[in-house]
mmCIF file of C-alpha atoms in Angstrom:
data_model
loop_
_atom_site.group_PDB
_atom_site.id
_atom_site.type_symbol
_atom_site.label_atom_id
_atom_site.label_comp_id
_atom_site.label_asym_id
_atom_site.label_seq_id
_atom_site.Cartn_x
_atom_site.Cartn_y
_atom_site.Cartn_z
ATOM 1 C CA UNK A 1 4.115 77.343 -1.906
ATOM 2 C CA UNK A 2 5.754 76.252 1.759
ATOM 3 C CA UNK A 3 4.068 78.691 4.200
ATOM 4 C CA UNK A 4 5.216 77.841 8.397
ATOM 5 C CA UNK A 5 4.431 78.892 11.595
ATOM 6 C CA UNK A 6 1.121 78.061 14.276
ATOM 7 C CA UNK A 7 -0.439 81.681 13.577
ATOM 8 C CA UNK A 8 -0.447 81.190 9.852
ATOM 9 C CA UNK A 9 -1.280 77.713 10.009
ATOM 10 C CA UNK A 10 -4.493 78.934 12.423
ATOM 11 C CA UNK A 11 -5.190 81.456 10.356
ATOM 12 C CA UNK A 12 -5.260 78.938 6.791
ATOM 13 C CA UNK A 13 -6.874 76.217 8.691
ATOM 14 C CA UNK A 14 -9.803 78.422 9.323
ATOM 15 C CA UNK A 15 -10.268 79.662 6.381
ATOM 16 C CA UNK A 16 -12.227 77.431 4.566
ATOM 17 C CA UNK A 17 -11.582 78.832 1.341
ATOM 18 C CA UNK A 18 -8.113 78.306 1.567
ATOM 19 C CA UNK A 19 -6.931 74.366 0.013
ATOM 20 C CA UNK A 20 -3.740 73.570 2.249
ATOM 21 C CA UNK A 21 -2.703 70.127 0.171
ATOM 22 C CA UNK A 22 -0.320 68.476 2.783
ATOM 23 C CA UNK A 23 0.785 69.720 6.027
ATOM 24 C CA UNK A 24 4.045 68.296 7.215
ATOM 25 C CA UNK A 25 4.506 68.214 11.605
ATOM 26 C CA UNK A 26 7.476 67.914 13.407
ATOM 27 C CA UNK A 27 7.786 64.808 15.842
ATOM 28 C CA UNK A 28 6.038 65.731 19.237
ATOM 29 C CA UNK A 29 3.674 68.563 17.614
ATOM 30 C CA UNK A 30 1.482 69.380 20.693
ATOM 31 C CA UNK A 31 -0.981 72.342 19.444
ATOM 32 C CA UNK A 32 -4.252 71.121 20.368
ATOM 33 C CA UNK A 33 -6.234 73.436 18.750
ATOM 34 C CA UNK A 34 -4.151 73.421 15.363
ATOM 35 C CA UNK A 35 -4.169 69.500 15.710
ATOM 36 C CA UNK A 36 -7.816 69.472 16.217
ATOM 37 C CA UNK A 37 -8.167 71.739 13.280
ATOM 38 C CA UNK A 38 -6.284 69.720 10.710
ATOM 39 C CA UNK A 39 -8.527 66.771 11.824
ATOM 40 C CA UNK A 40 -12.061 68.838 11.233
ATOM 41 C CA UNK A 41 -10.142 69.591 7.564
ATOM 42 C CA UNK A 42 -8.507 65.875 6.774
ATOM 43 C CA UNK A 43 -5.442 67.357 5.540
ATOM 44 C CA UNK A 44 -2.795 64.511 4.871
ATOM 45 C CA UNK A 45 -0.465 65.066 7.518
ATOM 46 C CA UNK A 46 3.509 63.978 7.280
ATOM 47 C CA UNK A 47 5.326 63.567 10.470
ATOM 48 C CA UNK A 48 9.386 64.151 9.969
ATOM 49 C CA UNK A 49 11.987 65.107 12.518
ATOM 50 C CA UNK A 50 13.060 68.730 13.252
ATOM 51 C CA UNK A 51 16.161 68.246 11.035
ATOM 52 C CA UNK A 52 14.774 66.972 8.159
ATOM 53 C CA UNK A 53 12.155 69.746 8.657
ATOM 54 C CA UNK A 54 14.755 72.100 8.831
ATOM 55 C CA UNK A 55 16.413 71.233 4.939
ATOM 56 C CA UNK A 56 12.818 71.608 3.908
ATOM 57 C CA UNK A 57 12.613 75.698 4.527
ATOM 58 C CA UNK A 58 14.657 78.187 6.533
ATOM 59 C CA UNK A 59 13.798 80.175 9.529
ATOM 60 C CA UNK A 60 12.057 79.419 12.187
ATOM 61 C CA UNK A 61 9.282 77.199 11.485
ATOM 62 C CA UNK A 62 7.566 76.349 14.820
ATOM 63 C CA UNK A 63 7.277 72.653 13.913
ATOM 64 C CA UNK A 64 4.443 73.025 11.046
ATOM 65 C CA UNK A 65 4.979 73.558 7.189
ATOM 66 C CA UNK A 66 1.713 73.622 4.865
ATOM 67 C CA UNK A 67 1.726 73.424 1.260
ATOM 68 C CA UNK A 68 -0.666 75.294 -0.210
ATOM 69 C CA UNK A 69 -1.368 76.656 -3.716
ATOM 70 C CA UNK A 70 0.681 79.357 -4.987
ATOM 71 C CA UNK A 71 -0.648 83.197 -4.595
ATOM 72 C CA UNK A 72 -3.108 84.446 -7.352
ATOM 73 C CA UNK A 73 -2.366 87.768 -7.967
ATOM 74 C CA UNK A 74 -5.549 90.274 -9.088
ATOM 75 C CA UNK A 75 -5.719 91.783 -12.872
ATOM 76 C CA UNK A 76 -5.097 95.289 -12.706
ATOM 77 C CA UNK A 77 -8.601 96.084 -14.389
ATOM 78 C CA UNK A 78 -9.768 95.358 -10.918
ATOM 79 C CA UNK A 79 -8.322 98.724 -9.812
ATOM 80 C CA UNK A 80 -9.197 101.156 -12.463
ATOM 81 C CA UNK A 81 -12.804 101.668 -10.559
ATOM 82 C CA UNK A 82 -10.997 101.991 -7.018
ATOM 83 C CA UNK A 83 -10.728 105.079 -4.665
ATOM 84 C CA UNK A 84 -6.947 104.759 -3.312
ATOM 85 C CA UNK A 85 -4.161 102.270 -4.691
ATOM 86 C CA UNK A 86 -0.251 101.554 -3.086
ATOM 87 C CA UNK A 87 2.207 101.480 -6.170
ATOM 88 C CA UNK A 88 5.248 99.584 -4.838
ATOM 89 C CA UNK A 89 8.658 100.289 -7.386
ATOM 90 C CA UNK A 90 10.717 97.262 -6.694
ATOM 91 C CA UNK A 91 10.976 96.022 -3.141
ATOM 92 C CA UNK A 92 13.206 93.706 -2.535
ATOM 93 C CA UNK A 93 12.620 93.032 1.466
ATOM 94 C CA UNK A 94 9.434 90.336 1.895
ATOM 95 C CA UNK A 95 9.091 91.721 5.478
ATOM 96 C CA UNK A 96 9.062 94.870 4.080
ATOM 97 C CA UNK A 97 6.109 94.130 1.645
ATOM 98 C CA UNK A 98 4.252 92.038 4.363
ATOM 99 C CA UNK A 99 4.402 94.878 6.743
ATOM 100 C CA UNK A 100 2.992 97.113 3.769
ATOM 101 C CA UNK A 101 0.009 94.524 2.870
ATOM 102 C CA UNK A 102 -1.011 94.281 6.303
ATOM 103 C CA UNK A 103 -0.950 97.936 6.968
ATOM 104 C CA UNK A 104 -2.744 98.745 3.638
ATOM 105 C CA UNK A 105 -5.773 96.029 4.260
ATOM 106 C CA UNK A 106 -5.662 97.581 8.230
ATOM 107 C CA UNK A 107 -6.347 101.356 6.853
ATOM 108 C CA UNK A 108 -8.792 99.894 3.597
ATOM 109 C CA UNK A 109 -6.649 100.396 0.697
ATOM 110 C CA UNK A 110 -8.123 99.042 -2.131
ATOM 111 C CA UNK A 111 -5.359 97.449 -4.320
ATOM 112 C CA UNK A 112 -1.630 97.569 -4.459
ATOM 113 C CA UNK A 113 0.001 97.301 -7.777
ATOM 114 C CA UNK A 114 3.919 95.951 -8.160
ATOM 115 C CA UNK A 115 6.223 95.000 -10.725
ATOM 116 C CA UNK A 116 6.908 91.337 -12.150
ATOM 117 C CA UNK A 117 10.812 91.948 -12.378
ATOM 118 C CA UNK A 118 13.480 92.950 -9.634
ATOM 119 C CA UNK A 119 10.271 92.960 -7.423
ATOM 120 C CA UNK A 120 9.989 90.237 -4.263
ATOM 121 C CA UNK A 121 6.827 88.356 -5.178
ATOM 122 C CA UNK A 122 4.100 86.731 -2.665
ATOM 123 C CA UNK A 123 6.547 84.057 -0.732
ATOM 124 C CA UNK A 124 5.857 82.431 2.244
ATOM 125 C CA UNK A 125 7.856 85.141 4.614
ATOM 126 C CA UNK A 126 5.550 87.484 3.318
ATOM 127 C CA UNK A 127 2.423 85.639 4.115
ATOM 128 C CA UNK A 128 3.580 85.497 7.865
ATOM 129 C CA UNK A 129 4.293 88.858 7.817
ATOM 130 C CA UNK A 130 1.305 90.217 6.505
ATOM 131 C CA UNK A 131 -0.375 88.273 9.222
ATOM 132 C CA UNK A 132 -3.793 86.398 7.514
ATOM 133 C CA UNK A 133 -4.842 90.145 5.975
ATOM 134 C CA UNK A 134 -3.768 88.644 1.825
ATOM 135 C CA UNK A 135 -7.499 87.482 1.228
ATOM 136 C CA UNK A 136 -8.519 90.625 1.852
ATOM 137 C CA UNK A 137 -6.364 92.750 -0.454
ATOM 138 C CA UNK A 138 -6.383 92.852 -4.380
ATOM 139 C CA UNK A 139 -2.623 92.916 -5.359
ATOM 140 C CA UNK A 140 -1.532 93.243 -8.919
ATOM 141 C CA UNK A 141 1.416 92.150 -10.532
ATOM 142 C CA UNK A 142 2.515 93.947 -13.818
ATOM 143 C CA UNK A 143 4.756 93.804 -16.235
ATOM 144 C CA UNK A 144 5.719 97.226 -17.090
ATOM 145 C CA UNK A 145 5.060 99.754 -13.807
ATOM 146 C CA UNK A 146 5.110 103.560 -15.894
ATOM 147 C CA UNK A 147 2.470 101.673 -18.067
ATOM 148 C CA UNK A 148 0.338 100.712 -14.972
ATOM 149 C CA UNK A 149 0.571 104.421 -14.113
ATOM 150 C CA UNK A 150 -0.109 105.981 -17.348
ATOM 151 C CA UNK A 151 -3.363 103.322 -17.099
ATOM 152 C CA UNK A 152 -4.138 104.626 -13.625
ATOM 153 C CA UNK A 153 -3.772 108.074 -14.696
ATOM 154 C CA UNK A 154 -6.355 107.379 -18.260
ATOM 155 C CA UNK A 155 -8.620 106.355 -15.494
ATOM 156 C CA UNK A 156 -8.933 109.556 -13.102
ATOM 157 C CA UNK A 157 -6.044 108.888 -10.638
ATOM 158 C CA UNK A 158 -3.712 111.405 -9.356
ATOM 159 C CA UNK A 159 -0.278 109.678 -8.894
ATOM 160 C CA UNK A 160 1.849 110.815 -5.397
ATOM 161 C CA UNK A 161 5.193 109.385 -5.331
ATOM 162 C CA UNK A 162 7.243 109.325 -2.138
ATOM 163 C CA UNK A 163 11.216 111.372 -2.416
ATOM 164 C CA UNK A 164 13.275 113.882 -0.244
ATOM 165 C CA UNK A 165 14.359 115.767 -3.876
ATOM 166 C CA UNK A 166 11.893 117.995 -5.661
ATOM 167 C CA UNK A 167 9.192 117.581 -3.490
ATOM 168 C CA UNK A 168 7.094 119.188 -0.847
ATOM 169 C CA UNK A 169 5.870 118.276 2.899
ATOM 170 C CA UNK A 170 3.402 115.098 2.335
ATOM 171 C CA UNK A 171 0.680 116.941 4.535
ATOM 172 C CA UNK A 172 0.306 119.988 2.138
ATOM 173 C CA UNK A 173 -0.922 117.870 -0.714
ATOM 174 C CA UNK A 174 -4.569 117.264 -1.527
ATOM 175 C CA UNK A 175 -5.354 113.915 -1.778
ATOM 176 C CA UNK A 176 -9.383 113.500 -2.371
ATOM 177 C CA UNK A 177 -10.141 112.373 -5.645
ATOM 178 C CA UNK A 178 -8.614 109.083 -6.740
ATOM 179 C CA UNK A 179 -5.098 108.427 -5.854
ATOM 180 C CA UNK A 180 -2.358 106.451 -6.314
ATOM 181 C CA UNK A 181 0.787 105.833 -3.636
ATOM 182 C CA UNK A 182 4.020 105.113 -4.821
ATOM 183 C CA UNK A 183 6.570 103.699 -2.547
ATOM 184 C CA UNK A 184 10.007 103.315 -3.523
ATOM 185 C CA UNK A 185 13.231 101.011 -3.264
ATOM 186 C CA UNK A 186 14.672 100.486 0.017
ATOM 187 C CA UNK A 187 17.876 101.982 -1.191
ATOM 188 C CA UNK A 188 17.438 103.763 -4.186
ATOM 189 C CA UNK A 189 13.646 105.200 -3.893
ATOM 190 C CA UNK A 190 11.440 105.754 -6.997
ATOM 191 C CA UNK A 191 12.991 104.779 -10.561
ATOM 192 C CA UNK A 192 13.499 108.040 -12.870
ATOM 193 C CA UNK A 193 10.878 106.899 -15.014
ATOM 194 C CA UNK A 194 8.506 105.731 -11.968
ATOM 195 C CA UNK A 195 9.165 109.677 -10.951
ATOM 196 C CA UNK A 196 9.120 111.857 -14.225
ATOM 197 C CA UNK A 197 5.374 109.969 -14.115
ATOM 198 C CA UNK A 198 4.668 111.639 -10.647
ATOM 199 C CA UNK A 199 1.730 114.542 -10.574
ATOM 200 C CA UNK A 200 3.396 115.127 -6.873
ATOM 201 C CA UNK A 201 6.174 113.780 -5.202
ATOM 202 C CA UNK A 202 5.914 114.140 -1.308
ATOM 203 C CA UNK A 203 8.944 113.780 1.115
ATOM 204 C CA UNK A 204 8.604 113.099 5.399
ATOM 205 C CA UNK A 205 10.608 115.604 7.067
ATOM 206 C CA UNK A 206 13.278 113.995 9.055
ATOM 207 C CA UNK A 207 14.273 115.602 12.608
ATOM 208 C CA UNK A 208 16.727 113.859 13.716
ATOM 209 C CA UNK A 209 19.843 112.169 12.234
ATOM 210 C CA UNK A 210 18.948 109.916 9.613
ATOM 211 C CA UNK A 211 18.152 110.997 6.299
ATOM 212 C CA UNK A 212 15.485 108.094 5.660
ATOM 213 C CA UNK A 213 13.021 105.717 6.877
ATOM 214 C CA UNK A 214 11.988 101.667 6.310
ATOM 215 C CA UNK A 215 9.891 101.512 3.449
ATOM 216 C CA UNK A 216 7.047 99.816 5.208
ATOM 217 C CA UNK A 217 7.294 102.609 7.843
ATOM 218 C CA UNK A 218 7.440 105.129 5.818
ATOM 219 C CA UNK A 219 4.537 103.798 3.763
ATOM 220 C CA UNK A 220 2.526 103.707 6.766
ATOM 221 C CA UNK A 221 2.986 107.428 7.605
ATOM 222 C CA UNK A 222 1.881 108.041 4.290
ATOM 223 C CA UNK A 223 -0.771 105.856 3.262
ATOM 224 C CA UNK A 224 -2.575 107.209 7.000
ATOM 225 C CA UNK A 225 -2.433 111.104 5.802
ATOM 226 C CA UNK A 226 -3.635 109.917 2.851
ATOM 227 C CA UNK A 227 -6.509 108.218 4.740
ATOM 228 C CA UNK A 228 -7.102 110.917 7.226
ATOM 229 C CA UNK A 229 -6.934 113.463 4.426
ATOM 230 C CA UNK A 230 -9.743 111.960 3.325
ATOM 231 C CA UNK A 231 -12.235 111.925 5.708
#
């Protein structure tokens, strides 16, 4: 994987416990602390010209690419003996997802669960967007979702899904015992199946003109009543 950027490139070359195999540099790189960093970690370094670093990735890469390994993703057994898990059903935004992994790890979720198919995997955008907080959260990747929940469910979780149809305000539900969030599509929400699977589906009223909200943001509201529920 190509990851860019001086705050994830601080953030890998601290950790350790992260292998970064080459790190490429545009001409003129001037970061004294990352450059003082990759010496301490005797990376191979590359030095190429903007352009050339430009047909390597797009977006803005702030002069730095590191190659690292690619994302290991968790086995779902890891969540059966968790407290509170974020089901995602298909995203297809990476900001969207790194906005979501960063707010889960900020409000101690303990795993999120996704899909293998039609489902925007761990990429580089979403490793700057989720801002260094990936070490710290379990993520599954599965290859059938209602089967994941049906799993969940065999193991004491009570499944909320997130709709405006069929469903009640999201701060008149209980949610102590073990629970599991789902967050839909951007544009279509929860699958049928992903739904029929629901023990309660919760909508956010909406005030004002629009009928819906950003996944991540919406998965924010949600995941902190869930939180606050809870304490």
């Amino acid at each position: 994987m190509i990851v860019s950027g001086k705050n994830v490139a601080r953030d890998l070359l601290l950790n350790n416990n992260k292998k970064v195999e080459k790190i490429i540099l545009q001409e003129g790189f001037s970061d004294n602390e990352i450059l003082s960093l990759i010496e301490k970690r005797n990376i191979n370094v590359i030095t190429k010209q903007k352009r050339d670093i430009d047909r390597l990735i797009s977006g803005v890469h702030q002069g730095i690419l590191l190659y690292i390994p690619d994302y290991q993703y968790s086995s779902i057994e890891t969540a059966y003996n968790d407290d509170v898990v974020v089901i995602l059903d298909h995203l297809e935004d990476p900001h969207n997802l790194g906005a979501i992994i960063r707010t889960c790890e900020a409000a101690g979720v303990d795993a999120i669960i996704m899909p293998k198919d039609r489902q925007v995997q761990i990429n580089s955008t979403v490793m700057k967007t989720s801002v260094g907080t990936l070490d710290n959260m379990d993520i599954v990747s599965v290859s059938n979702l209602v089967n994941a929940i049906d799993t969940l469910k065999q193991n004491g979780f009570w499944v909320v899904g997130t709709a405006l149809e069929d469903s009640v305000d999201y701060r008149e539900i209980d949610y102590s015992g073990k629970i599991a969030l789902v967050i839909g599509n951007e544009g279509s929400g929860m699958s049928q199946l992903v739904k029929k699977n629901c023990d309660f589906i919760a909508k956010i009223p909406m005030y004002g003109t629009t009928n819906s909200l950003n996944a991540s943001v919406a998965a924010g509201i949600m995941i902190y009543e869930l939180v606050r529920d809870r304490k």
